[in-house]
Amino acid sequence: MSTLDRARRHLRAHPMALDAAIAAGVLVCMVAGSFVDPHSERGVSWGFRTPDPLSLVLIAFASVALVFRRRAPMTVLALTGTFSLVEAVTSDPRAPVAMSAVIALYTVAATTDRPTTWRAGLLTMTVLTGASMLAGPLPWYAQENLAIFAWTGIGATAGDAVRSRRAFIHAIRERAERAERTREEEARRRVAEERLRIARDLHDVVAHHIALVNVQAGVAAHVMDKRPDQAKEALSHVREASRSALNELRATVGLLRQSGDPEAPTEPAPGLDRLDELVGTFRSAGLRVEVARADHGTTLPAAVGLAAYRIVQEALTNVQKHAGTEAKAEVSVVRVGPDIEITVLDDGRGEDGDPQTGGGHGLLGMRERVTALRGTLTTGPRYGGGFRVHAILPVKTSTAVTQSPGDPV
């Protein structure tokens, strides 16, 4: 760091010392100006003169006042303006005490607002210039009188320009800081949304396949001794369900890989085109399921198809877990205008027939998926027993809504 940089940092840390240095410099200029005579009998020339003692006293008081110009700018302007007014009316030859008023007026303009600058500037210019023209020893049109008007105007204008520049720089910095905070908040929001999406997918995959494994494992244990062929078939279903779970988990976890990691799976996300395969896994686990579709020829966006698939998967998983062994499920997929409606009904009468009392996250995950696509979801018990899941999803929606960050395509 250079000597100049260290000096600037020190002055910024001690503004009173800077004001004292400025006041000392103004004192030297005013004292030097009081001993110079720019007039002579032959025109404008430079000579030496002896100032009035009162002028030197006023110069000293005005310089001391400037030391406190940052702490009380209006008070300092009033004091320096009064000293300049007294000097303009009483002194002959005149000393440049008005220089202190110009510095004080600059400080007022730089530290206050524009209306205050206008009022203080006009008052200072009018009083000092009028007093110099009317009560001074020189003619009203003398250059010294006009100089007071010009210098006070320059002081007010320069201070207002500095204040405007500071306000502009502050606004730019504040806008940049706000933009940085907004970027950080947006990043945190996207991370939270991605975590919810991944948790939702993992829940759907694990809950479905583990429920199938649990059912088939129970069947195998029950018939192992008496009907080994049926037990073997059940274990085969267990193996198939576990393989499917691993594949889907691998695809979901693959989305979390970094760019330098091994290549992630490229298998497309499941949709309603795999509905028969999904229903088949439940039927092989012993659940009676009927499917009715009236959506032929409908091409769904990837996010809508995935949401519909997961809703049916979770709803049938809840039927298998909560509705009882004798329950029957009905799945319907219908295209109604711009929407597609998915309905899953069951007639279960098990002791734990209401999935809403299970304390899991399945229904919550369904609702989050549907809400993300601007659809509607209705769930609740049916009259006479059983449970109903009804979802309405828009077929056509904006890309920003239909595809969550990181969804496979």
Coordinates of C-alpha atoms in Angstrom, one line a residue, residues 15-290:
P15 CA -12.9 12.9 9.4
M16 CA -12.3 15.5 12.1
A17 CA -8.6 15.6 11.2
L18 CA -9.5 16.1 7.5
D19 CA -11.8 19.0 8.4
A20 CA -9.1 20.5 10.5
A21 CA -6.6 20.3 7.6
I22 CA -9.1 21.9 5.2
A23 CA -9.8 24.6 7.7
A24 CA -6.1 25.3 8.0
G25 CA -5.7 25.5 4.3
V26 CA -8.7 27.9 4.0
L27 CA -7.2 30.0 6.8
V28 CA -3.9 30.3 4.9
C29 CA -5.7 31.3 1.7
M30 CA -7.8 33.9 3.4
V31 CA -4.9 35.4 5.3
A32 CA -2.8 35.5 2.2
G33 CA -5.7 37.1 0.3
S34 CA -6.2 39.8 3.0
F35 CA -2.6 41.1 2.3
V36 CA -3.0 41.3 -1.4
D37 CA -4.4 44.4 -3.2
P38 CA -5.6 43.7 -6.7
H39 CA -6.2 47.5 -7.4
S40 CA -4.1 50.4 -8.3
E41 CA -4.4 53.8 -9.9
R42 CA -3.4 52.5 -13.3
G43 CA -5.8 49.5 -13.4
V44 CA -5.7 46.0 -12.2
S45 CA -2.3 45.1 -10.6
W46 CA -1.1 43.3 -7.6
G47 CA 0.2 45.1 -4.5
F48 CA 0.6 44.7 -0.8
R49 CA -1.9 46.1 1.8
T50 CA -2.5 45.9 5.5
P51 CA -5.8 44.3 6.5
D52 CA -8.0 45.5 9.3
P53 CA -7.5 43.7 12.6
L54 CA -11.3 42.9 12.6
S55 CA -10.9 41.1 9.3
L56 CA -8.1 38.9 10.8
V57 CA -10.3 38.1 13.8
L58 CA -13.2 37.2 11.5
I59 CA -10.9 35.0 9.4
A60 CA -9.7 33.1 12.5
F61 CA -13.2 32.6 13.8
A62 CA -14.5 31.4 10.4
S63 CA -11.6 29.0 10.1
V64 CA -12.3 27.5 13.5
A65 CA -16.0 27.0 12.6
L66 CA -15.1 25.1 9.5
V67 CA -13.5 22.3 11.7
F68 CA -17.1 21.4 12.7
R69 CA -18.7 21.6 9.3
R70 CA -19.6 17.9 9.1
R71 CA -21.1 17.7 12.6
A72 CA -23.3 20.8 12.3
P73 CA -23.3 22.0 8.6
M74 CA -26.3 24.5 9.0
T75 CA -24.8 26.0 12.2
V76 CA -21.4 26.4 10.6
L77 CA -23.0 28.0 7.5
A78 CA -24.9 30.5 9.7
L79 CA -21.7 31.4 11.6
T80 CA -19.5 31.8 8.5
G81 CA -22.2 33.7 6.7
T82 CA -22.5 36.1 9.6
F83 CA -18.7 36.6 9.7
S84 CA -18.7 37.3 6.0
L85 CA -21.6 39.7 6.3
V86 CA -19.9 41.7 9.0
E87 CA -16.7 41.8 7.1
A88 CA -18.5 42.9 3.9
V89 CA -20.2 45.8 5.7
T90 CA -17.4 47.1 8.0
S91 CA -14.0 46.3 6.5
D92 CA -12.1 48.5 4.1
P93 CA -10.0 47.1 2.4
R94 CA -12.1 43.9 2.2
A95 CA -10.7 40.5 3.2
P96 CA -11.9 37.2 1.6
V97 CA -13.8 35.9 4.6
A98 CA -16.6 34.8 2.2
M99 CA -14.4 31.9 1.2
S100 CA -15.4 30.2 4.5
A101 CA -19.1 30.7 3.7
V102 CA -18.6 29.0 0.3
I103 CA -17.0 26.0 1.9
A104 CA -19.8 25.8 4.5
L105 CA -22.4 26.1 1.8
Y106 CA -20.8 23.3 -0.2
T107 CA -20.9 21.1 2.9
V108 CA -24.6 21.8 3.4
A109 CA -25.4 20.9 -0.2
A110 CA -23.3 17.7 0.0
T111 CA -24.9 16.4 3.2
T112 CA -28.6 17.5 2.9
D113 CA -31.3 17.3 0.3
R114 CA -31.9 19.4 -2.7
P115 CA -34.7 21.6 -1.3
T116 CA -32.5 22.5 1.7
T117 CA -29.6 23.3 -0.7
W118 CA -31.9 25.6 -2.8
R119 CA -33.1 27.5 0.3
A120 CA -29.7 27.8 2.0
G121 CA -27.9 28.7 -1.3
L122 CA -30.4 31.4 -2.4
L123 CA -30.4 32.9 1.1
T124 CA -26.6 33.0 1.3
M125 CA -26.2 34.4 -2.2
T126 CA -28.8 37.1 -1.7
V127 CA -27.7 38.3 1.7
L128 CA -23.9 38.4 1.0
T129 CA -24.2 39.8 -2.5
G130 CA -26.8 42.4 -1.5
A131 CA -24.8 43.5 1.5
S132 CA -21.6 43.8 -0.5
M133 CA -23.4 45.8 -3.2
L134 CA -25.3 48.1 -0.9
A135 CA -23.2 48.6 2.2
G136 CA -19.7 47.9 1.0
P137 CA -17.0 50.6 0.2
L138 CA -16.9 49.5 -3.5
P139 CA -19.4 50.3 -6.3
W140 CA -22.3 47.8 -6.6
Y141 CA -21.0 46.7 -9.9
A142 CA -17.5 45.9 -8.7
Q143 CA -16.0 42.5 -9.6
E144 CA -15.6 41.6 -6.0
N145 CA -19.4 41.8 -5.4
L146 CA -20.2 39.8 -8.5
A147 CA -17.5 37.3 -7.4
I148 CA -19.3 36.6 -4.2
F149 CA -22.5 35.8 -6.1
A150 CA -20.6 33.5 -8.5
W151 CA -18.6 31.6 -5.8
T152 CA -21.6 31.0 -3.5
G153 CA -23.5 29.6 -6.5
I154 CA -20.5 27.4 -7.5
G155 CA -20.3 26.1 -3.9
A156 CA -24.0 25.1 -3.8
T157 CA -23.8 23.5 -7.2
A158 CA -20.7 21.5 -6.5
G159 CA -22.1 20.2 -3.2
D160 CA -25.3 19.2 -4.9
A161 CA -23.4 17.4 -7.6
V162 CA -21.3 15.5 -5.1
R163 CA -24.5 14.5 -3.1
S164 CA -26.2 13.3 -6.3
R165 CA -23.1 11.2 -7.2
R166 CA -22.9 9.6 -3.8
A167 CA -26.6 8.8 -3.9
F168 CA -26.3 7.3 -7.4
I169 CA -23.3 5.1 -6.3
H170 CA -25.2 4.0 -3.1
A171 CA -28.2 3.1 -5.2
I172 CA -26.1 1.0 -7.5
R173 CA -24.4 -0.8 -4.6
E174 CA -27.7 -1.4 -2.9
R175 CA -29.2 -2.8 -6.2
A176 CA -26.2 -5.1 -6.6
E177 CA -26.5 -6.4 -3.0
R178 CA -30.3 -6.9 -3.5
A179 CA -29.6 -8.8 -6.7
E180 CA -27.0 -11.0 -4.9
R181 CA -29.4 -11.7 -2.1
T182 CA -32.2 -12.6 -4.6
R183 CA -29.8 -15.0 -6.4
E184 CA -28.9 -16.7 -3.2
E185 CA -32.6 -17.0 -2.1
E186 CA -33.5 -18.4 -5.6
A187 CA -30.7 -20.9 -5.3
R188 CA -31.8 -22.0 -1.9
R189 CA -35.4 -22.3 -3.1
R190 CA -34.4 -24.4 -6.1
V191 CA -32.3 -26.7 -3.9
A192 CA -35.3 -27.1 -1.5
E193 CA -37.6 -27.9 -4.4
E194 CA -35.1 -30.4 -5.8
R195 CA -34.8 -32.1 -2.5
L196 CA -38.6 -32.4 -2.2
R197 CA -38.8 -33.8 -5.7
I198 CA -36.1 -36.4 -5.1
A199 CA -37.7 -37.4 -1.8
R200 CA -41.1 -37.7 -3.5
D201 CA -39.7 -40.0 -6.2
L202 CA -37.8 -42.1 -3.7
H203 CA -40.8 -42.5 -1.6
D204 CA -43.0 -43.5 -4.5
V205 CA -40.4 -46.1 -5.8
V206 CA -39.6 -47.6 -2.4
A207 CA -43.1 -47.7 -1.0
H208 CA -44.5 -49.4 -4.1
H209 CA -41.9 -52.1 -4.6
I210 CA -41.3 -52.8 -0.9
A211 CA -45.1 -53.3 -0.4
L212 CA -45.0 -55.8 -3.2
V213 CA -42.0 -57.6 -1.8
N214 CA -43.6 -57.7 1.6
V215 CA -46.8 -59.3 0.3
Q216 CA -45.0 -61.8 -1.9
A217 CA -42.6 -62.7 0.9
G218 CA -45.6 -63.3 3.2
V219 CA -47.2 -65.6 0.6
A220 CA -44.0 -67.5 0.2
A221 CA -43.6 -68.0 3.9
H222 CA -47.2 -69.2 4.2
V223 CA -47.1 -71.8 1.5
M224 CA -43.4 -72.8 1.7
D225 CA -44.1 -76.2 3.3
K226 CA -47.3 -77.3 1.6
R227 CA -47.1 -75.7 -1.9
P228 CA -43.4 -75.1 -2.8
D229 CA -44.3 -74.4 -6.4
Q230 CA -46.5 -71.4 -5.4
A231 CA -43.8 -70.3 -2.9
K232 CA -41.2 -70.4 -5.7
E233 CA -43.5 -68.3 -7.9
A234 CA -43.9 -65.8 -5.0
L235 CA -40.2 -65.6 -4.5
S236 CA -39.8 -65.0 -8.3
H237 CA -42.1 -62.0 -7.9
V238 CA -40.1 -60.8 -5.0
R239 CA -37.0 -60.9 -7.1
E240 CA -38.6 -59.1 -10.0
A241 CA -40.0 -56.4 -7.7
S242 CA -36.6 -55.9 -6.0
R243 CA -34.9 -55.7 -9.4
S244 CA -37.4 -53.0 -10.6
A245 CA -36.9 -51.1 -7.4
L246 CA -33.2 -51.1 -7.8
N247 CA -33.5 -50.0 -11.4
E248 CA -35.7 -47.0 -10.5
L249 CA -33.6 -46.1 -7.6
R250 CA -30.5 -46.2 -9.8
A251 CA -32.3 -43.9 -12.3
T252 CA -33.3 -41.5 -9.6
V253 CA -29.9 -41.4 -7.8
G254 CA -28.3 -41.0 -11.2
L255 CA -29.8 -37.5 -11.4
L256 CA -27.6 -36.5 -8.4
R257 CA -24.4 -37.3 -10.2
Q258 CA -21.9 -34.6 -11.1
S259 CA -20.7 -33.9 -14.6
G260 CA -17.5 -35.9 -14.0
D261 CA -19.3 -39.0 -12.6
P262 CA -20.0 -42.0 -14.7
E263 CA -22.8 -41.6 -17.2
A264 CA -26.3 -41.6 -15.6
P265 CA -29.1 -43.9 -16.9
T266 CA -30.9 -42.6 -20.0
E267 CA -34.1 -44.6 -19.6
P268 CA -37.1 -42.2 -20.0
A269 CA -39.3 -41.5 -17.0
P270 CA -42.3 -43.9 -16.6
G271 CA -45.7 -42.7 -17.9
L272 CA -49.1 -44.0 -18.6
D273 CA -47.8 -46.0 -21.4
R274 CA -46.4 -48.3 -18.7
L275 CA -49.7 -48.5 -16.8
D276 CA -50.4 -52.1 -17.8
E277 CA -47.0 -53.1 -16.6
L278 CA -47.6 -51.3 -13.3
V279 CA -51.0 -52.9 -12.8
G280 CA -49.5 -56.3 -13.6
T281 CA -47.1 -56.0 -10.6
F282 CA -50.0 -55.5 -8.3
R283 CA -52.1 -58.3 -9.8
S284 CA -49.2 -60.7 -9.4
A285 CA -49.1 -59.7 -5.7
G286 CA -52.8 -60.8 -5.3
L287 CA -54.6 -57.4 -5.7
R288 CA -57.6 -57.4 -7.9
V289 CA -57.3 -54.4 -10.2
E290 CA -59.6 -53.3 -13.1

